[in-house]
């Protein structure tokens, strides 16, 4: 066999072996990887709606059980109506609802915001009055550790609880992240809508503020219904 | 007196090879080449440890496999063969991390993938495994991986300790230090901290080695 | 537009692939001694990044990403685990092709850039940028800007470094600190300098 034919066959054989190996590994592990992702998502939804308290981590089976018991996924139509997960249309938005005694206790919306370095993914939960923030979590981001990366920390996320997305007259305001600590610099009437920023991470805050506003705006139809108490479990 | 077996061990070839890889020709400072990407994961010890293990796995097994194939392999396509073997191993490592250590793999993000272009791995395959038997190549790869890993861990130790006051995520700086006005050094958490620590490491190593030679 | 400008500013200065993400250190350490070669390599990196990153984006979008093969009738297939191999192959092929094209049409450019092109295939900055582009889910225009400006950032860093090294030759550096050690510390200080741009926003 000539030298180049030998090289060619060697290369082909190597490629076949490598691709078989990789495909086997990838398909074999895919189940587990997807399981991990699903679990991470469930953990974050549960945290946002206040079912997981910081400092008390749950094991896998507990998370799955809790999620199955308390959380139900609905889809929101552009008019703000809830539809069952099986019957949703392409333009509908997902909504994760915490049920207590068959009534909606809190609802979480997925947040996908631009960040300084990449997308920030998380959940923002609102109480059933459609106005008060019940929790905020970030589960994926690529911000600078120690600066913008602090958005994944407990102290920052705790700030959000109890803030209002509407003012006293019911006008939509959204939530703003202040530049550094929200103190005297923030006017009195804006304080219920402002959380303390992270010093040194003004840009991350600005991006996240915009992302949160965009998300909340797209969910306004359903939030308005919650505020008017016009919503029930379908 | 050192016991006889230990002396015999010290004289053996593989001991010398391991010692060389671990100390005198330590990848990060002497073989400079492979420094790339890996520094980015030295903010925390945990990520650095996982990265070191992944890297050691890839270097050791790529050396082993390439050494096994060294007679059958046509010379003119050897670089391609080496890169394919390394890439396959890296992807395997990445997939495994994502399946079994999801948390850490998210923090390592693209840097596991970048092991492919880490010059150490290809360097060991080209420079050692091609001309040595499988067993020795495996040990060589292992030692190089561990040597490289130890530098990563060293950098990560200082960066996590000084930058966040923690080791492996556990706070180690007592609270009264903070009360007395001690502050974590934020610079250590950022990229420049790694560069400066590496510089200081190399300085220390140079000084120690030249003193050893002087005597 | 605003978004594109801020990606450009970020990847040239604050998130410089070399100074903030440690990518492309090998060639950086080896080549930065001479300003002329540093500039040559810098230009070559800009060139290659500008071309390969968008190409890799197309490959990822239409071949590898989950659901990307829907146009071929396989919406279920997810080949994203092959991205490493395919990106490397694209980079190697693109560099080779570039080399031939430059050789054919601009011999003068080939003489000055030619030697650097093969070096670039093993530069982790090139692969790194492609992987980041996937990780950060950039759109096509964003990817094009990100690739080109990352290259510019890298070139800027290596040229600045070679200039500093030129000056350092006259400095009285302690013995053990000479060479690699002082280069690393200089790079660290440079990285701090580049971070000052963090306050700039468009």
XYZ file of C-alpha atoms in Angstrom:
651
model
C 0.000 0.000 0.000
C 1.368 3.425 -0.879
C 2.243 5.906 1.816
C -0.568 8.341 1.053
C -3.189 5.598 0.894
C -2.019 4.402 4.292
C -2.291 7.927 5.701
C -5.725 8.269 4.263
C -6.987 5.026 5.775
C -5.416 5.816 9.101
C -7.123 9.199 9.132
C -10.492 7.724 8.221
C -10.206 4.991 10.849
C -9.246 7.525 13.497
C -12.153 9.765 12.593
C -14.595 6.874 12.821
C -13.278 5.771 16.212
C -13.334 9.297 17.616
C -16.803 10.121 16.340
C -18.269 6.859 17.601
C -16.738 7.497 21.002
C -17.989 11.076 21.170
C -21.464 10.310 19.968
C -21.739 7.477 22.476
C -20.582 9.716 25.309
C -22.807 12.573 24.272
C -25.972 10.533 23.868
C -25.179 8.484 26.956
C -24.710 11.539 29.131
C -27.367 13.731 27.581
C -30.067 12.426 29.904
C -28.035 13.356 32.956
C -27.054 16.734 31.579
C -30.637 17.625 30.806
C -31.646 16.391 34.242
C -29.051 18.734 35.752
C -30.348 21.685 33.785
C -33.948 20.953 34.689
C -33.035 20.623 38.344
C -31.153 23.909 38.293
C -34.163 25.608 36.750
C -36.521 24.115 39.319
C -34.217 25.126 42.151
C -34.222 28.704 40.904
C -37.956 28.923 40.397
C -38.473 27.563 43.914
C -35.995 30.071 45.293
C -37.665 32.970 43.493
C -41.119 32.145 44.837
C -39.696 31.778 48.328
C -39.919 28.030 48.790
C -36.182 27.556 49.253
C -34.665 29.649 51.985
C -30.999 30.612 51.832
C -28.757 28.521 54.039
C -31.085 25.529 53.855
C -30.163 23.692 50.676
C -32.402 20.844 49.608
C -31.327 17.576 48.041
C -32.330 16.622 44.512
C -35.332 14.497 45.382
C -36.739 17.175 47.711
C -36.497 19.792 44.986
C -38.258 17.594 42.477
C -40.979 16.697 44.942
C -41.542 20.273 46.066
C -41.614 21.508 42.501
C -44.120 18.901 41.483
C -46.359 19.683 44.449
C -46.332 23.450 44.423
C -45.360 24.750 41.004
C -47.486 24.678 37.916
C -46.485 26.048 34.532
C -48.983 28.113 32.580
C -48.685 30.179 29.468
C -49.802 33.755 29.145
C -51.629 34.908 26.031
C -50.979 38.439 24.715
C -54.288 39.446 26.344
C -53.019 38.314 29.707
C -55.034 35.153 30.076
C -53.579 31.983 31.516
C -53.763 28.853 29.420
C -52.758 25.327 30.219
C -49.239 24.261 29.266
C -50.576 21.815 26.719
C -52.627 24.347 24.782
C -50.296 27.268 24.346
C -49.653 29.117 21.066
C -46.315 30.333 19.721
C -46.596 33.900 20.992
C -47.484 32.934 24.555
C -45.089 33.480 27.444
C -44.302 30.908 30.139
C -45.355 31.615 33.712
C -44.441 29.564 36.789
C -47.095 29.685 39.437
C -46.861 28.709 43.098
C -50.134 27.252 44.213
C -51.295 27.158 47.816
C -54.711 25.591 48.394
C -55.549 25.840 44.697
C -55.066 29.598 44.634
C -52.140 31.425 43.192
C -49.740 32.545 45.894
C -46.924 33.946 43.750
C -45.891 33.775 40.125
C -42.419 33.769 38.627
C -41.425 35.097 35.225
C -38.217 34.091 33.459
C -35.793 36.983 33.013
C -33.434 37.056 30.095
C -31.425 40.232 30.122
C -28.351 41.529 28.392
C -25.409 41.905 30.699
C -22.038 43.554 30.379
C -20.435 40.366 29.082
C -23.243 38.082 28.093
C -26.809 37.178 28.812
C -28.109 37.121 32.371
C -30.737 34.469 33.032
C -32.890 34.384 36.123
C -36.390 34.515 37.577
C -38.381 37.337 39.091
C -41.301 36.359 41.274
C -44.271 38.615 42.050
C -46.931 38.218 44.702
C -50.503 37.612 43.635
C -51.265 41.330 44.011
C -49.336 41.748 40.755
C -47.248 44.544 42.221
C -44.888 43.317 44.950
C -41.662 41.495 44.215
C -41.518 38.182 46.052
C -38.031 37.167 44.992
C -35.328 37.406 42.405
C -32.710 34.857 41.350
C -29.945 34.685 38.787
C -28.808 31.316 37.608
C -26.565 32.052 34.697
C -24.419 35.041 33.844
C -20.912 35.892 32.772
C -20.334 39.091 34.728
C -17.017 39.842 36.422
C -16.659 37.849 39.649
C -16.652 40.174 42.615
C -18.173 43.075 40.684
C -21.115 42.429 38.362
C -20.939 38.800 39.461
C -22.405 39.848 42.811
C -25.854 39.721 41.211
C -25.878 36.005 41.997
C -25.250 36.667 45.683
C -27.774 36.475 48.446
C -27.302 40.037 49.727
C -28.148 41.524 46.358
C -31.130 39.306 45.655
C -32.556 39.853 49.143
C -32.841 43.570 48.365
C -35.529 42.877 45.817
C -38.102 41.337 48.110
C -40.967 43.708 48.869
C -40.184 46.249 46.155
C -43.103 47.469 44.054
C -43.309 47.459 40.281
C -46.183 49.985 40.268
C -46.592 53.313 42.068
C -49.402 54.225 44.453
C -51.736 55.164 41.616
C -51.162 51.857 39.886
C -48.907 53.151 37.102
C -46.235 50.744 35.906
C -42.728 51.780 37.042
C -40.614 48.589 36.971
C -37.620 48.118 39.273
C -34.459 50.148 38.984
C -30.999 49.230 40.199
C -29.358 52.253 41.743
C -25.840 53.342 41.098
C -24.165 52.111 44.262
C -26.229 52.325 47.414
C -29.693 53.757 47.002
C -29.672 56.425 49.650
C -30.453 60.101 49.708
C -29.654 60.386 46.003
C -32.853 58.568 45.141
C -36.001 60.698 45.452
C -38.428 59.620 48.136
C -41.167 58.516 45.746
C -38.789 56.274 43.750
C -37.425 54.373 46.763
C -40.001 51.547 46.757
C -38.940 50.851 43.175
C -35.173 51.001 43.629
C -32.710 48.385 44.870
C -29.151 49.019 46.023
C -26.667 48.649 43.206
C -23.264 47.017 43.337
C -20.393 49.448 43.650
C -18.106 49.120 40.665
C -20.723 47.430 38.559
C -22.803 50.328 37.282
C -23.028 48.925 33.790
C -24.247 45.503 34.875
C -26.917 47.294 36.891
C -27.933 49.401 33.944
C -28.235 46.399 31.633
C -30.173 44.412 34.205
C -32.520 47.340 34.876
C -33.318 47.482 31.165
C -33.770 43.709 30.967
C -36.106 43.637 33.962
C -38.184 46.482 32.564
C -38.503 44.728 29.219
C -39.524 41.451 30.855
C -42.057 43.071 33.162
C -43.516 45.102 30.306
C -44.142 41.971 28.271
C -45.879 40.419 31.281
C -47.897 43.573 32.076
C -51.160 42.179 30.633
C -51.176 39.335 33.137
C -49.865 41.493 36.001
C -52.728 43.951 35.405
C -55.199 41.115 35.730
C -53.559 40.070 38.980
C -53.842 43.643 40.277
C -57.529 43.758 39.378
C -57.972 40.351 40.925
C -59.303 39.013 37.670
C -57.328 35.839 37.553
C -58.053 32.279 38.457
C -56.494 28.918 37.927
C -57.707 27.631 34.571
C 20.370 7.815 56.378
C 17.738 7.448 53.732
C 16.438 3.898 53.480
C 17.798 1.888 50.565
C 14.540 1.538 48.607
C 14.038 5.291 48.643
C 17.572 5.785 47.374
C 16.978 3.259 44.645
C 13.775 5.039 43.780
C 15.565 8.346 43.560
C 18.015 6.893 41.112
C 15.350 5.372 38.892
C 14.622 7.022 35.595
C 10.938 7.630 36.052
C 11.566 9.328 39.407
C 13.953 11.672 37.672
C 11.461 12.304 34.915
C 8.719 13.042 37.433
C 10.945 15.269 39.534
C 11.994 17.127 36.437
C 8.446 17.722 35.349
C 7.316 18.736 38.830
C 10.067 21.092 39.771
C 12.937 21.919 37.505
C 10.992 22.103 34.273
C 7.693 23.064 35.796
C 5.372 23.888 32.918
C 4.072 27.234 33.997
C 7.306 29.061 34.462
C 9.857 27.199 32.398
C 7.888 25.753 29.593
C 5.905 28.993 29.651
C 3.957 27.816 26.645
C 0.941 26.253 28.256
C 0.025 29.174 30.443
C -2.959 30.354 28.417
C -6.531 29.964 29.318
C -6.154 28.113 32.602
C -5.354 31.233 34.624
C -8.882 32.435 34.132
C -10.230 29.746 36.439
C -7.922 30.511 39.354
C -10.299 32.842 41.172
C -11.424 29.918 43.328
C -9.601 26.792 44.450
C -12.509 24.570 43.529
C -12.575 25.505 39.863
C -8.779 25.396 39.687
C -8.787 21.882 41.155
C -11.347 20.590 38.692
C -9.485 22.255 35.845
C -6.209 20.643 36.959
C -7.827 17.220 37.114
C -9.343 17.641 33.659
C -6.026 18.799 32.256
C -4.061 15.969 33.893
C -6.568 13.463 32.528
C -6.195 14.856 29.018
C -2.377 15.070 29.032
C -1.905 11.626 30.553
C -4.297 9.780 28.290
C -3.382 11.637 25.105
C 0.269 10.759 25.787
C -0.680 7.139 26.410
C -2.812 6.792 23.293
C -0.388 8.587 21.014
C 2.484 6.527 22.353
C 0.505 3.348 21.684
C -0.103 4.441 18.132
C 3.357 5.831 17.497
C 4.524 2.978 15.259
C 1.316 2.649 13.268
C 0.882 6.368 12.751
C 1.901 7.789 9.353
C 4.328 10.622 10.036
C 2.903 13.073 7.534
C -0.443 13.374 9.286
C 0.796 13.082 12.869
C -0.223 16.584 13.964
C -3.747 15.985 12.723
C -3.857 12.643 14.555
C -2.556 14.206 17.759
C -5.055 17.049 17.626
C -7.956 14.659 17.003
C -6.985 12.473 19.940
C -6.632 15.487 22.222
C -9.872 17.063 21.016
C -11.760 13.819 21.610
C -10.415 13.549 25.140
C -11.212 17.181 25.894
C -14.785 16.830 24.690
C -15.163 13.661 26.773
C -13.906 15.521 29.838
C -16.256 18.405 29.119
C -19.286 16.149 28.680
C -18.484 14.273 31.883
C -18.135 17.468 33.856
C -21.446 18.700 32.538
C -23.132 15.469 33.521
C -21.615 14.916 36.951
C -20.284 18.267 38.169
C -22.801 20.631 36.635
C -22.113 23.447 39.070
C -18.385 23.613 38.446
C -18.705 23.080 34.720
C -20.849 26.193 34.484
C -18.118 28.231 36.117
C -15.412 26.734 33.925
C -17.498 27.684 30.872
C -15.341 27.704 27.761
C -12.063 27.090 29.503
C -12.267 23.305 29.546
C -12.631 23.401 25.773
C -9.578 25.574 25.523
C -7.403 22.755 26.882
C -7.211 21.739 23.214
C -5.095 24.740 22.381
C -3.084 24.444 25.571
C 0.401 24.041 24.228
C 1.492 21.643 26.986
C -0.739 18.865 25.787
C 0.412 18.963 22.182
C 3.957 19.641 23.343
C 4.073 16.461 25.438
C 2.555 14.424 22.625
C 4.997 15.782 20.067
C 8.044 15.976 22.269
C 7.794 12.871 24.421
C 5.046 10.389 23.579
C 6.096 10.046 19.946
C 9.459 8.578 20.876
C 8.789 6.779 24.166
C 6.932 3.618 25.237
C 3.313 3.920 26.482
C 3.977 3.395 30.176
C 6.623 6.074 30.419
C 4.603 8.456 28.298
C 1.626 8.033 30.591
C 3.750 8.804 33.663
C 5.269 11.767 31.887
C 1.850 13.115 30.996
C 0.597 12.558 34.520
C 3.575 14.335 36.049
C 3.283 17.252 33.656
C -0.401 17.595 34.340
C 0.149 17.525 38.095
C 3.036 19.949 37.858
C 0.910 22.374 35.907
C -2.027 21.792 38.212
C 0.049 22.541 41.280
C 0.923 25.971 39.919
C -2.732 26.638 39.139
C -3.666 25.585 42.654
C -0.954 27.796 44.094
C -2.258 30.814 42.223
C -5.845 29.944 43.128
C -4.911 29.519 46.817
C -3.515 33.035 47.027
C -6.255 34.576 44.919
C -9.091 33.020 46.894
C -7.449 33.674 50.257
C -6.571 37.287 49.599
C -9.450 38.065 47.255
C -12.395 36.578 49.115
C -10.933 35.443 52.435
C -12.021 31.884 51.740
C -10.502 28.517 50.864
C -12.617 26.058 48.871
C -15.539 28.340 49.637
C -15.126 28.227 53.437
C -14.332 31.511 55.160
C -10.947 31.237 56.844
C -10.242 34.830 57.817
C -11.656 35.280 61.316
C -14.491 37.761 61.673
C -12.599 40.011 64.096
C -10.086 40.761 61.351
C -12.878 42.325 59.352
C -14.149 44.122 62.415
C -10.688 45.530 62.927
C -10.828 46.980 59.433
C -9.343 44.211 57.279
C -10.673 44.220 53.744
C -10.542 41.584 51.026
C -8.329 42.623 48.167
C -10.695 42.936 45.220
C -7.805 43.175 42.776
C -7.013 39.525 43.419
C -10.385 38.528 42.074
C -9.694 40.300 38.798
C -7.340 39.302 36.001
C -4.353 41.492 36.970
C -4.074 39.636 40.273
C -3.266 36.402 38.433
C -0.597 38.011 36.279
C 1.121 39.574 39.255
C 1.012 36.386 41.334
C 2.495 34.384 38.466
C 5.252 36.959 38.130
C 6.053 36.711 41.833
C 5.968 32.887 41.704
C 8.489 32.828 38.900
C 10.687 35.275 40.789
C 10.610 33.047 43.852
C 11.372 29.979 41.794
C 14.257 31.639 39.973
C 15.771 32.742 43.233
C 15.462 29.274 44.798
C 16.862 27.515 41.738
C 19.800 29.848 41.312
C 20.691 29.473 44.987
C 20.628 25.704 44.556
C 22.911 25.947 41.574
C 25.232 28.365 43.347
C 26.114 25.853 46.032
C -26.005 50.218 16.851
C -25.427 51.355 20.401
C -25.152 47.741 21.395
C -22.514 47.063 18.739
C -20.423 50.021 19.832
C -20.497 48.900 23.432
C -19.479 45.363 22.417
C -16.573 46.850 20.494
C -15.414 49.087 23.334
C -15.783 46.260 25.819
C -13.840 43.716 23.843
C -11.041 46.079 22.874
C -10.462 47.485 26.344
C -12.190 46.189 29.449
C -12.759 42.610 28.387
C -9.576 42.370 26.370
C -9.201 38.695 25.494
C -5.555 38.766 26.449
C -5.605 40.889 29.569
C -8.927 39.828 31.052
C -9.304 36.279 29.749
C -5.684 35.180 29.398
C -6.187 34.002 25.839
C -3.295 33.960 23.411
C -0.609 34.107 26.077
C 1.744 31.702 24.286
C 2.398 33.888 21.282
C 2.166 36.973 23.447
C 5.074 35.861 25.618
C 7.143 34.544 22.729
C 6.703 37.333 20.199
C 6.462 40.548 22.190
C 10.228 41.122 22.277
C 10.348 42.867 18.936
C 7.942 45.661 18.099
C 7.891 45.003 14.374
C 7.075 41.310 14.678
C 4.572 42.109 17.404
C 2.768 44.496 15.073
C 2.850 41.891 12.288
C 1.371 39.207 14.478
C -1.197 41.649 15.812
C -2.414 42.486 12.332
C -2.512 38.801 11.420
C -4.639 38.041 14.488
C -7.076 40.851 13.644
C -7.296 39.483 10.140
C -7.911 35.871 11.135
C -10.380 36.717 13.914
C -12.392 38.990 11.642
C -12.771 36.161 9.146
C -13.063 33.022 11.285
C -15.471 34.198 13.977
C -18.383 34.957 11.620
C -17.671 31.756 9.665
C -17.804 29.759 12.880
C -21.036 31.526 13.777
C -22.606 30.361 10.522
C -21.361 26.826 11.089
C -22.712 26.757 14.614
C -26.036 28.301 13.691
C -26.750 26.094 10.679
C -25.036 22.825 11.570
C -24.342 22.367 15.252
C -26.718 24.232 17.552
C -29.644 22.300 19.031
C -32.298 22.248 16.330
C -29.973 23.824 13.771
C -30.428 20.998 11.301
C -34.154 21.693 10.995
C -33.594 22.959 7.443
C -32.291 19.511 6.513
C -35.197 17.769 8.158
C -33.553 16.801 11.472
C -34.987 19.227 14.045
C -34.178 16.865 16.919
C -30.450 16.582 16.316
C -28.083 18.399 18.648
C -24.483 18.308 17.501
C -23.194 21.081 19.713
C -20.725 18.715 21.376
C -18.817 18.678 18.096
C -18.254 22.431 18.129
C -14.705 22.220 19.478
C -13.470 19.936 16.724
C -15.279 21.744 13.969
C -14.161 25.191 15.135
C -10.536 24.078 15.250
C -10.824 22.547 11.811
C -12.422 25.710 10.406
C -9.721 27.859 11.916
C -6.956 25.682 10.486
C -8.614 25.559 7.087
C -9.345 29.290 7.021
C -5.782 30.146 7.960
C -4.463 27.860 5.250
C -6.836 29.349 2.684
C -5.973 32.889 3.733
C -2.315 32.103 3.366
C -2.840 30.889 -0.188
C -5.021 33.850 -1.139
C -2.566 36.366 0.251
C 0.312 34.587 -1.437
C -1.488 34.696 -4.761
C -2.726 38.281 -4.744
C -0.422 40.269 -2.532
C 3.114 38.927 -2.329
C 4.218 41.983 -0.379
C 1.654 41.327 2.348
C 2.565 37.659 2.276
C 6.195 38.436 3.010
C 5.281 40.469 6.064
C 2.348 38.376 7.362
C 3.079 34.926 5.985
C 5.288 33.632 8.763
C 2.725 34.505 11.409
C -0.267 32.810 9.887
C 0.640 29.185 10.788
C 1.466 30.343 14.322
C -2.040 31.647 14.686
C -3.754 28.298 14.269
C -2.526 27.277 17.693
C -3.329 30.631 19.279
C -6.027 29.986 21.852
C -7.401 33.487 21.363
C -8.896 32.456 18.034
C -10.688 29.398 19.372
C -11.566 31.246 22.563
C -13.355 34.035 20.726
C -15.405 31.502 18.759
C -16.374 29.692 21.965
C -17.288 32.933 23.732
C -19.429 33.897 20.773
C -21.458 30.730 21.328
C -21.510 31.112 25.105
C -22.764 34.698 24.943
C -25.378 33.939 22.271
C -24.392 36.814 20.005
C -26.316 37.583 16.828
C -24.498 37.690 13.488
C -23.695 41.437 13.438
C -22.646 41.260 17.083
C -20.379 38.326 16.267
C -18.729 40.179 13.405
C -18.032 43.193 15.614
C -16.921 41.004 18.513
C -14.435 39.071 16.343
C -12.853 42.118 14.774
C -12.642 44.169 17.945
C -11.267 41.267 19.985
C -8.494 41.030 17.414
C -7.849 44.753 17.761
C -7.709 44.440 21.523
C -5.187 41.620 21.284
C -3.058 43.548 18.785
C -3.161 46.654 20.955
C -2.017 44.662 23.987
C 0.891 42.944 22.260
C 2.120 46.140 20.588
C 1.946 48.055 23.860
C 3.777 45.216 25.581
C 6.601 45.207 23.056
C 6.969 48.959 23.474
C 7.178 48.571 27.248
C 9.764 45.806 26.897
C 11.870 48.084 24.751
C 11.921 50.637 27.545
C 12.482 47.961 30.171
C 15.814 47.076 28.629
C 17.259 50.177 30.265
C 15.715 49.459 33.626
C 17.624 47.896 36.479
C 15.505 44.845 37.270
C 16.537 42.493 40.154
C 18.158 39.353 38.840
C 15.516 36.759 39.628
C 12.778 39.025 38.363
C 14.272 39.435 34.915
C 12.620 37.951 31.872
C 9.362 36.113 32.269
C 8.622 37.281 35.806
C 8.829 40.993 35.112
C 6.872 40.505 31.887
C 4.031 38.925 33.829
C 3.968 41.711 36.379
C 4.068 44.312 33.613
C 1.167 42.552 31.937
C -0.701 42.658 35.236
C -0.156 46.400 35.527
C -1.233 46.824 31.930
C -4.383 44.845 32.675
C -5.137 47.256 35.536
C -4.640 50.124 33.112
C -7.042 48.651 30.601
C -9.664 48.163 33.291
C -9.881 51.919 33.706
C -11.994 51.922 30.570
C -14.710 50.102 32.499
C -16.381 53.406 33.304
C -16.863 54.267 29.652
C -20.257 53.499 28.243
C -21.900 54.452 25.020
